Coordinates of N, CA and C and ligand atoms in Angstrom, one line a residue:
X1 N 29.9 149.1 7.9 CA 30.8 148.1 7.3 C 30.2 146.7 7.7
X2 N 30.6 145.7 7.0 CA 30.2 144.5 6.9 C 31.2 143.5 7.6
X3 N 31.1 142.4 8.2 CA 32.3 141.7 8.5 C 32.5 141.0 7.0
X4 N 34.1 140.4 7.2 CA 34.1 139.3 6.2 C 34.1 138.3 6.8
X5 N 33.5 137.3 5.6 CA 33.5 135.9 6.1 C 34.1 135.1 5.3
X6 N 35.2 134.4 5.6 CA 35.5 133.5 4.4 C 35.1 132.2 3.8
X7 N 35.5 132.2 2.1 CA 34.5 131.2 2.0 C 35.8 130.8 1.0
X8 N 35.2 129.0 0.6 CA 36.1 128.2 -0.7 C 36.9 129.3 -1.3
X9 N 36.0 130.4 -2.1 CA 36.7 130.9 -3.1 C 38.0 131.7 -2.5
X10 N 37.7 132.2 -1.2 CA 39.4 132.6 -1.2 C 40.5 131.9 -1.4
X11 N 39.8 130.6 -1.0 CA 41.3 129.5 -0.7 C 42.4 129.7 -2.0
X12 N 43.9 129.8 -1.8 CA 44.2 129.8 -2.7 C 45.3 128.2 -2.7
X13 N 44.7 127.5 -2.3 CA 45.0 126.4 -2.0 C 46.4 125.8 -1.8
X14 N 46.8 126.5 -0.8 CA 47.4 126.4 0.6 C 47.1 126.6 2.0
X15 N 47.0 125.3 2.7 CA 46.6 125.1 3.9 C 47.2 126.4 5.0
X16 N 48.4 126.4 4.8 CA 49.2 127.9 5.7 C 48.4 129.0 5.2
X17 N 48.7 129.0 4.2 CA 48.2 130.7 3.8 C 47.0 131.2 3.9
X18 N 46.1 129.6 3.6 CA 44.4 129.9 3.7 C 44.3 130.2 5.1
X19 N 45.1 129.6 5.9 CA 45.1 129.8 7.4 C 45.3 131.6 7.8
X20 N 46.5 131.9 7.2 CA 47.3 133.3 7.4 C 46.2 134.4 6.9
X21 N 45.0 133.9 5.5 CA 44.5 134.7 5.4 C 43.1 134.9 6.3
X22 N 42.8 133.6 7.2 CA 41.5 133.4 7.8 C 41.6 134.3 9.1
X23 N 43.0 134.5 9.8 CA 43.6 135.5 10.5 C 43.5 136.8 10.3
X24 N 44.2 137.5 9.0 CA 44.2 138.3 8.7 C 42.6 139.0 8.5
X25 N 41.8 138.2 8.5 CA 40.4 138.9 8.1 C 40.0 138.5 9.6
X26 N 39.9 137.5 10.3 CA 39.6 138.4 12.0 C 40.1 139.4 12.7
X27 N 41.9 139.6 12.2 CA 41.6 140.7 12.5 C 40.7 142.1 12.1
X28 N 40.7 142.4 10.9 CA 39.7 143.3 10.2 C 38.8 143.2 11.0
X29 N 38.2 141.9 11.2 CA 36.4 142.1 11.8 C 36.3 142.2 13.2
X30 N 37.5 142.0 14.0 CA 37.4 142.6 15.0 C 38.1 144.3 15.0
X31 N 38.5 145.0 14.2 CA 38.4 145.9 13.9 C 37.4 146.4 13.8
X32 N 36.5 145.8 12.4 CA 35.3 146.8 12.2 C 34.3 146.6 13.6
X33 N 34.1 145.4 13.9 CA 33.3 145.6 15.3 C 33.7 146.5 16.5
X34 N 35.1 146.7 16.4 CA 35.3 147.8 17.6 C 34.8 149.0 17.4
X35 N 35.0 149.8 15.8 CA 34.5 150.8 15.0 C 32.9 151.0 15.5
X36 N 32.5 149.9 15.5 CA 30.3 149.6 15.7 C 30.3 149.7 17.1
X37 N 30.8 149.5 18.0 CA 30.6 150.1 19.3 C 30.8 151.2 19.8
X38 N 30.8 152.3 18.9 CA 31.0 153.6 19.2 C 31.9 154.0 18.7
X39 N 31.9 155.5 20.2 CA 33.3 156.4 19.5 C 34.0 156.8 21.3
X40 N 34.6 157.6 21.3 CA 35.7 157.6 22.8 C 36.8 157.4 22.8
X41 N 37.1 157.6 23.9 CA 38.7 157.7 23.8 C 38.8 155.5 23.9
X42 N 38.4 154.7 24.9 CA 38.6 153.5 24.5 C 38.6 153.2 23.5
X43 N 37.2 153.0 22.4 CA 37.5 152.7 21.5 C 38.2 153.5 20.8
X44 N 38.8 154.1 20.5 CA 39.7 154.9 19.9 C 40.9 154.0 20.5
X45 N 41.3 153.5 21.0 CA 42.6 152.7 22.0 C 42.3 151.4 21.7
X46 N 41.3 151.1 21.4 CA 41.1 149.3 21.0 C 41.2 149.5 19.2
X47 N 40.4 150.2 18.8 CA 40.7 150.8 17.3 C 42.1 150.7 16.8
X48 N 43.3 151.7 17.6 CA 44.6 151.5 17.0 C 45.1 150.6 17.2
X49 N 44.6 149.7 18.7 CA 45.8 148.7 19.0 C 45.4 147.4 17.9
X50 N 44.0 147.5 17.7 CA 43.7 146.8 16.9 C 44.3 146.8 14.9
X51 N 44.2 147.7 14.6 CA 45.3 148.7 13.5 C 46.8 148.0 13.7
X52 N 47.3 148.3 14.6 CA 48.1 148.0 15.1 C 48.6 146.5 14.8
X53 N 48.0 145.7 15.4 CA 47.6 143.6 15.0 C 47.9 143.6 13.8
X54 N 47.0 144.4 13.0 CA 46.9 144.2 11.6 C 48.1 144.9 10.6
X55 N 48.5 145.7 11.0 CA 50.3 145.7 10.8 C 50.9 145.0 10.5
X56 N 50.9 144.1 11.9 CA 52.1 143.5 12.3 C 51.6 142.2 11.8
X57 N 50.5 141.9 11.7 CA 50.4 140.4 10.9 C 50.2 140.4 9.4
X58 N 49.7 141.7 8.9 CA 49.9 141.9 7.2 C 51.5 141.6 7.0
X59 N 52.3 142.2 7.7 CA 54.2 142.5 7.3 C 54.4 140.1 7.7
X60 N 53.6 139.7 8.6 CA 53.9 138.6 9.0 C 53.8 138.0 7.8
X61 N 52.8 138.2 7.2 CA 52.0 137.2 6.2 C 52.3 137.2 5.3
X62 N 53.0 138.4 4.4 CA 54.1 138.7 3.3 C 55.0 138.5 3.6
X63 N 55.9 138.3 4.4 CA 56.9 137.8 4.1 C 56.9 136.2 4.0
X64 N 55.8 135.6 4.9 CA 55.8 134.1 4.6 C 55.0 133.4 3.4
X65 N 54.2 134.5 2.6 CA 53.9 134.6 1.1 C 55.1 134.9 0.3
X66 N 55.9 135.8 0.3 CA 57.2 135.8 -0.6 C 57.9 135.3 -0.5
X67 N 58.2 134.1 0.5 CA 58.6 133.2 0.7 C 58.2 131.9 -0.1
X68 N 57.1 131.7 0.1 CA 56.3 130.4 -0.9 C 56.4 131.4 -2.4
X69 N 56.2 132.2 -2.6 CA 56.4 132.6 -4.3 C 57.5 132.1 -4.7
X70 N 58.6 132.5 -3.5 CA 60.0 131.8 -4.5 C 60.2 130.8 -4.4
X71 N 59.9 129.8 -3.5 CA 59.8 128.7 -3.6 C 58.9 127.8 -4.8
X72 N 58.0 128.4 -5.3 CA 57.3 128.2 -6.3 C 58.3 128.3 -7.5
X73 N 59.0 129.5 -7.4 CA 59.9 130.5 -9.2 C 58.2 131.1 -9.9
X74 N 57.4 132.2 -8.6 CA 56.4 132.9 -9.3 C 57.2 133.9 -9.9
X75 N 57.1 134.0 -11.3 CA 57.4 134.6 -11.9 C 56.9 136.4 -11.9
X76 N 55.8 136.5 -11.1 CA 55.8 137.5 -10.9 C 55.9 138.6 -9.5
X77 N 56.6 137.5 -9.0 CA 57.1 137.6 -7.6 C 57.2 139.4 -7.1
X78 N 58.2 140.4 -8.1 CA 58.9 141.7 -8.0 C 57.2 142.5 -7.6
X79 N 56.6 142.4 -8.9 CA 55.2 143.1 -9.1 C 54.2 142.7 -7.7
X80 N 53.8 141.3 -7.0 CA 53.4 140.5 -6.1 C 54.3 141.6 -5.1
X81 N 55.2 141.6 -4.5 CA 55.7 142.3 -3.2 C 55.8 143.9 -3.0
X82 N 55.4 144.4 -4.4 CA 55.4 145.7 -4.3 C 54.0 146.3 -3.8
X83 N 53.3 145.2 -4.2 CA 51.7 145.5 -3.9 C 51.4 145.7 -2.2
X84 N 52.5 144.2 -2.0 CA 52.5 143.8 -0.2 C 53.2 145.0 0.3
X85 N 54.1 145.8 -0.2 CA 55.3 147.0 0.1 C 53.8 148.0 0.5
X86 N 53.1 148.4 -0.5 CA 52.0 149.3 -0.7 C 51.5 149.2 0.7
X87 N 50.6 147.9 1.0 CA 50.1 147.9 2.1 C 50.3 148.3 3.2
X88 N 51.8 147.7 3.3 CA 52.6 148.2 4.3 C 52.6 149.4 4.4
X89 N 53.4 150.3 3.7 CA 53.3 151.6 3.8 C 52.4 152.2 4.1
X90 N 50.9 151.9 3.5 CA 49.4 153.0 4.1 C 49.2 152.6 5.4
X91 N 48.9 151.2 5.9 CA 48.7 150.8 7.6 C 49.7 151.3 8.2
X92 N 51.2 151.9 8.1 CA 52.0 152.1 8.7 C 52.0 153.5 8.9
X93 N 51.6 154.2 7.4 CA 50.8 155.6 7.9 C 49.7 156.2 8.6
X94 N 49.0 155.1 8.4 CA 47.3 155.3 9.1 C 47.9 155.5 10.6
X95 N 48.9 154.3 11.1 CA 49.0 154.0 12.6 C 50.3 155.2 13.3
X96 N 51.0 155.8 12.1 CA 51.6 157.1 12.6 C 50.6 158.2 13.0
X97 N 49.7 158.4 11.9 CA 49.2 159.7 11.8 C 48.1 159.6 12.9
X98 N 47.5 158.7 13.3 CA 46.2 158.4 14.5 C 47.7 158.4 15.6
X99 N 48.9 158.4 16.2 CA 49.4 158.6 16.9 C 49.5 159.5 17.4
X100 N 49.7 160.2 16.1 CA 50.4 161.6 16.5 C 49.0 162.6 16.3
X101 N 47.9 161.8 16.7 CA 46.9 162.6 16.7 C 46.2 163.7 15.5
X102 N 47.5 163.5 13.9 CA 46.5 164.2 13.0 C 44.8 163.5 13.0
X103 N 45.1 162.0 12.5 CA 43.6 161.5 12.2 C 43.2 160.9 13.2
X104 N 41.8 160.5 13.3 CA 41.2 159.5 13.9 C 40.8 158.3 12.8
X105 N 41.0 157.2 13.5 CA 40.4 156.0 12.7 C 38.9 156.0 12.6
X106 N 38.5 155.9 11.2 CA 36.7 156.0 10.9 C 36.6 154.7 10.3
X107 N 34.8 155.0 9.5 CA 34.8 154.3 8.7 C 35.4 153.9 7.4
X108 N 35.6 155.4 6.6 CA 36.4 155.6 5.4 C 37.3 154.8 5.3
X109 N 38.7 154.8 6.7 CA 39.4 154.1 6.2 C 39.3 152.5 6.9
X110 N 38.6 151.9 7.1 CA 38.0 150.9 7.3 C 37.9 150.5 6.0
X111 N 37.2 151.1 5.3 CA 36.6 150.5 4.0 C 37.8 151.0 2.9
X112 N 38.6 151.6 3.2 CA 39.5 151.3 2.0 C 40.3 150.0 2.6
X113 N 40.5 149.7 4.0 CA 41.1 149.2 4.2 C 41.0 147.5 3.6
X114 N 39.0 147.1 3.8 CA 38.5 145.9 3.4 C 38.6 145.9 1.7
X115 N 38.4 146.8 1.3 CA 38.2 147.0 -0.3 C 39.8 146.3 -1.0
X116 N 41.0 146.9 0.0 CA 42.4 146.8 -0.7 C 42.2 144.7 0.0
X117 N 42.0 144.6 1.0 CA 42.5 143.3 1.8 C 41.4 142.3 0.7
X118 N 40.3 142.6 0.5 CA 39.4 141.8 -0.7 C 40.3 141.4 -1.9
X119 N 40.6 142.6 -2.9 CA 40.7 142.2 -3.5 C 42.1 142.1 -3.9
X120 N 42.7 141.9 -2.9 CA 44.3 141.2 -3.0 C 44.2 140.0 -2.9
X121 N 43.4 139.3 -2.3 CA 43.0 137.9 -1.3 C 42.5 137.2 -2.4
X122 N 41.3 137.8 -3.1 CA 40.7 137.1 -4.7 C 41.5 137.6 -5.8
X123 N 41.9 138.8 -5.4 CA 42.4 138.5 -7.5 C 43.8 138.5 -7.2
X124 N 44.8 139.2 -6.9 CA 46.4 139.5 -6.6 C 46.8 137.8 -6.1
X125 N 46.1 137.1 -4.9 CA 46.7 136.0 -4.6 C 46.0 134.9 -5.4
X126 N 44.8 135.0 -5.8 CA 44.4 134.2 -6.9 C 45.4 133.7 -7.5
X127 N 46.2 134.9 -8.9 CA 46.9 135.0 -9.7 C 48.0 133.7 -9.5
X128 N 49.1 134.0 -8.1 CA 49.6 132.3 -8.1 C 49.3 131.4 -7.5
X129 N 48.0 131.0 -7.4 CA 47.4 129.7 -7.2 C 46.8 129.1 -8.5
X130 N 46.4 130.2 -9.6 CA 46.4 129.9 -10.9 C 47.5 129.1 -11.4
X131 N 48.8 130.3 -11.2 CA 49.8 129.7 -12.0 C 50.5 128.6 -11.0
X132 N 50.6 127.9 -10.2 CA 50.6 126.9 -9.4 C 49.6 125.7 -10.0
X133 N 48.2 126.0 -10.2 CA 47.1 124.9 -10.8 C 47.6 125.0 -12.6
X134 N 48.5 125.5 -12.9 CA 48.7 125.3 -14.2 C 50.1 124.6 -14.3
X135 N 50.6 124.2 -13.6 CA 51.8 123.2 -12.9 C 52.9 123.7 -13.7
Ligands
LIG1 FE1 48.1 136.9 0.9
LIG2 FE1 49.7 138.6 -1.5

Protein backbone atom coordinates (compact mmCIF):
# COMPACT_ATOMS: atom_id res chain seq x y z
CA UNK A 1 0.00 0.00 0.00
CA UNK A 2 0.82 3.44 -0.66
CA UNK A 3 0.42 6.36 1.78
CA UNK A 4 -2.00 9.20 0.97
CA UNK A 5 -0.92 12.44 0.55
CA UNK A 6 -3.21 15.27 0.32
CA UNK A 7 -3.33 17.59 -2.26
CA UNK A 8 -5.66 20.98 -3.53
CA UNK A 9 -7.96 18.66 -5.11
CA UNK A 10 -9.35 17.12 -2.02
CA UNK A 11 -10.12 20.40 -0.50
CA UNK A 12 -13.66 20.71 -0.50
CA UNK A 13 -13.38 24.05 0.51
CA UNK A 14 -13.75 24.18 4.08
CA UNK A 15 -11.00 25.06 6.29
CA UNK A 16 -12.57 22.43 9.22
CA UNK A 17 -13.33 19.74 7.11
CA UNK A 18 -10.16 20.05 4.90
CA UNK A 19 -8.57 19.92 8.24
CA UNK A 20 -10.98 16.75 9.55
CA UNK A 21 -10.04 15.15 6.33
CA UNK A 22 -6.05 15.82 6.48
CA UNK A 23 -6.53 13.83 9.96
CA UNK A 24 -8.42 11.32 8.87
CA UNK A 25 -5.90 10.24 6.14
CA UNK A 26 -2.92 10.24 8.90
CA UNK A 27 -4.61 8.21 10.49
CA UNK A 28 -4.77 5.59 7.48
CA UNK A 29 -0.97 6.25 6.90
CA UNK A 30 -0.11 5.55 10.07
CA UNK A 31 -2.07 2.51 9.80
CA UNK A 32 -0.68 1.41 6.55
CA UNK A 33 2.96 2.05 7.98
CA UNK A 34 2.20 -0.11 10.99
CA UNK A 35 0.98 -2.93 8.45
CA UNK A 36 4.92 -2.34 6.60
CA UNK A 37 6.68 -3.08 9.70
CA UNK A 38 5.71 -6.54 9.87
CA UNK A 39 3.53 -8.98 11.43
CA UNK A 40 3.33 -10.18 15.54
CA UNK A 41 1.45 -9.98 18.09
CA UNK A 42 2.61 -5.92 18.61
CA UNK A 43 1.98 -4.97 15.48
CA UNK A 44 -1.17 -6.70 15.45
CA UNK A 45 -1.90 -4.35 18.80
CA UNK A 46 -0.72 -1.14 17.10
CA UNK A 47 -2.73 -2.27 13.86
CA UNK A 48 -6.19 -2.46 15.91
CA UNK A 49 -5.57 0.25 18.23
CA UNK A 50 -4.80 2.09 15.27
CA UNK A 51 -8.35 0.70 13.43
CA UNK A 52 -9.58 1.61 16.34
CA UNK A 53 -8.47 5.92 15.99
CA UNK A 54 -9.93 5.53 12.75
CA UNK A 55 -13.41 4.62 14.12
CA UNK A 56 -13.66 6.88 16.35
CA UNK A 57 -12.57 9.87 14.25
CA UNK A 58 -14.51 8.64 10.97
CA UNK A 59 -18.04 8.54 13.55
CA UNK A 60 -16.21 12.24 14.66
CA UNK A 61 -15.99 13.59 11.30
CA UNK A 62 -19.60 12.72 10.11
CA UNK A 63 -21.26 13.90 12.46
CA UNK A 64 -19.49 17.36 12.13
CA UNK A 65 -20.00 16.92 8.26
CA UNK A 66 -23.84 16.29 8.76
CA UNK A 67 -23.79 18.92 10.62
CA UNK A 68 -22.40 21.54 7.98
CA UNK A 69 -24.82 19.72 5.24
CA UNK A 70 -27.72 20.92 7.21
CA UNK A 71 -26.52 23.91 7.82
CA UNK A 72 -26.01 24.33 4.10
CA UNK A 73 -30.09 22.61 3.27
CA UNK A 74 -27.68 19.84 1.18
CA UNK A 75 -30.28 18.50 -0.35
CA UNK A 76 -28.87 15.35 -0.46
CA UNK A 77 -28.08 15.09 3.05
CA UNK A 78 -30.37 11.31 3.74
CA UNK A 79 -28.30 9.56 0.72
CA UNK A 80 -24.70 11.62 2.04
CA UNK A 81 -25.19 9.90 5.85
CA UNK A 82 -26.11 6.60 4.74
CA UNK A 83 -22.88 6.32 2.93
CA UNK A 84 -21.14 7.71 6.40
CA UNK A 85 -23.72 4.95 8.28
CA UNK A 86 -21.91 2.33 5.76
CA UNK A 87 -18.48 3.15 6.89
CA UNK A 88 -19.38 3.00 10.13
CA UNK A 89 -20.72 -0.18 10.20
CA UNK A 90 -17.64 -2.12 8.17
CA UNK A 91 -14.75 -0.36 10.62
CA UNK A 92 -16.99 -1.31 13.46
CA UNK A 93 -17.00 -4.85 12.08
CA UNK A 94 -13.47 -5.12 11.02
CA UNK A 95 -12.66 -3.94 14.86
CA UNK A 96 -15.22 -6.69 16.36
CA UNK A 97 -14.14 -9.46 14.27
CA UNK A 98 -9.99 -8.85 14.75
CA UNK A 99 -11.28 -8.85 18.63
CA UNK A 100 -12.81 -11.59 18.87
CA UNK A 101 -9.95 -13.08 16.98
CA UNK A 102 -12.05 -14.32 13.77
CA UNK A 103 -9.73 -12.04 11.48
CA UNK A 104 -6.48 -10.51 11.43
CA UNK A 105 -5.97 -7.02 10.00
CA UNK A 106 -4.05 -7.41 6.40
CA UNK A 107 -3.49 -5.70 3.50
CA UNK A 108 -6.84 -6.57 1.71
CA UNK A 109 -8.60 -4.72 4.10
CA UNK A 110 -6.35 -1.88 4.14
CA UNK A 111 -6.99 -1.38 0.64
CA UNK A 112 -10.56 -1.55 0.73
CA UNK A 113 -10.32 0.54 3.38
CA UNK A 114 -8.14 3.53 1.28
CA UNK A 115 -10.23 2.68 -1.95
CA UNK A 116 -13.80 3.53 0.15
CA UNK A 117 -11.85 6.76 2.20
CA UNK A 118 -10.48 8.03 -1.57
CA UNK A 119 -13.27 8.05 -3.11
CA UNK A 120 -15.66 9.49 -0.63
CA UNK A 121 -13.15 12.38 -0.05
CA UNK A 122 -13.12 13.25 -4.13
CA UNK A 123 -16.33 12.26 -5.41
CA UNK A 124 -19.13 11.79 -2.34
CA UNK A 125 -17.72 15.10 -0.54
CA UNK A 126 -16.90 16.78 -3.82
CA UNK A 127 -20.61 16.57 -4.68
CA UNK A 128 -21.41 19.37 -1.76
CA UNK A 129 -18.77 21.60 -2.37
CA UNK A 130 -20.09 21.58 -5.86
CA UNK A 131 -23.45 22.41 -4.81
CA UNK A 132 -22.11 24.95 -2.25
CA UNK A 133 -19.79 26.61 -5.49
CA UNK A 134 -23.11 26.78 -7.23
CA UNK A 135 -24.48 29.08 -4.42
FE1 LIG B 1 -15.85 13.92 4.68
FE1 LIG C 1 -18.80 12.62 3.73
Amino acid sequence: MAQIIWNESYSVNNADIDAQHKEWIAIYNRLDNILLTGSGDAVSRAATDALQAMQEYASYHFRQEEQYLREINYPDLVTHKRLHTDFDDQIYGYNRKIRSGEFVLNTEVISIIKTWLLHHILHEDQKYCAFVAQG
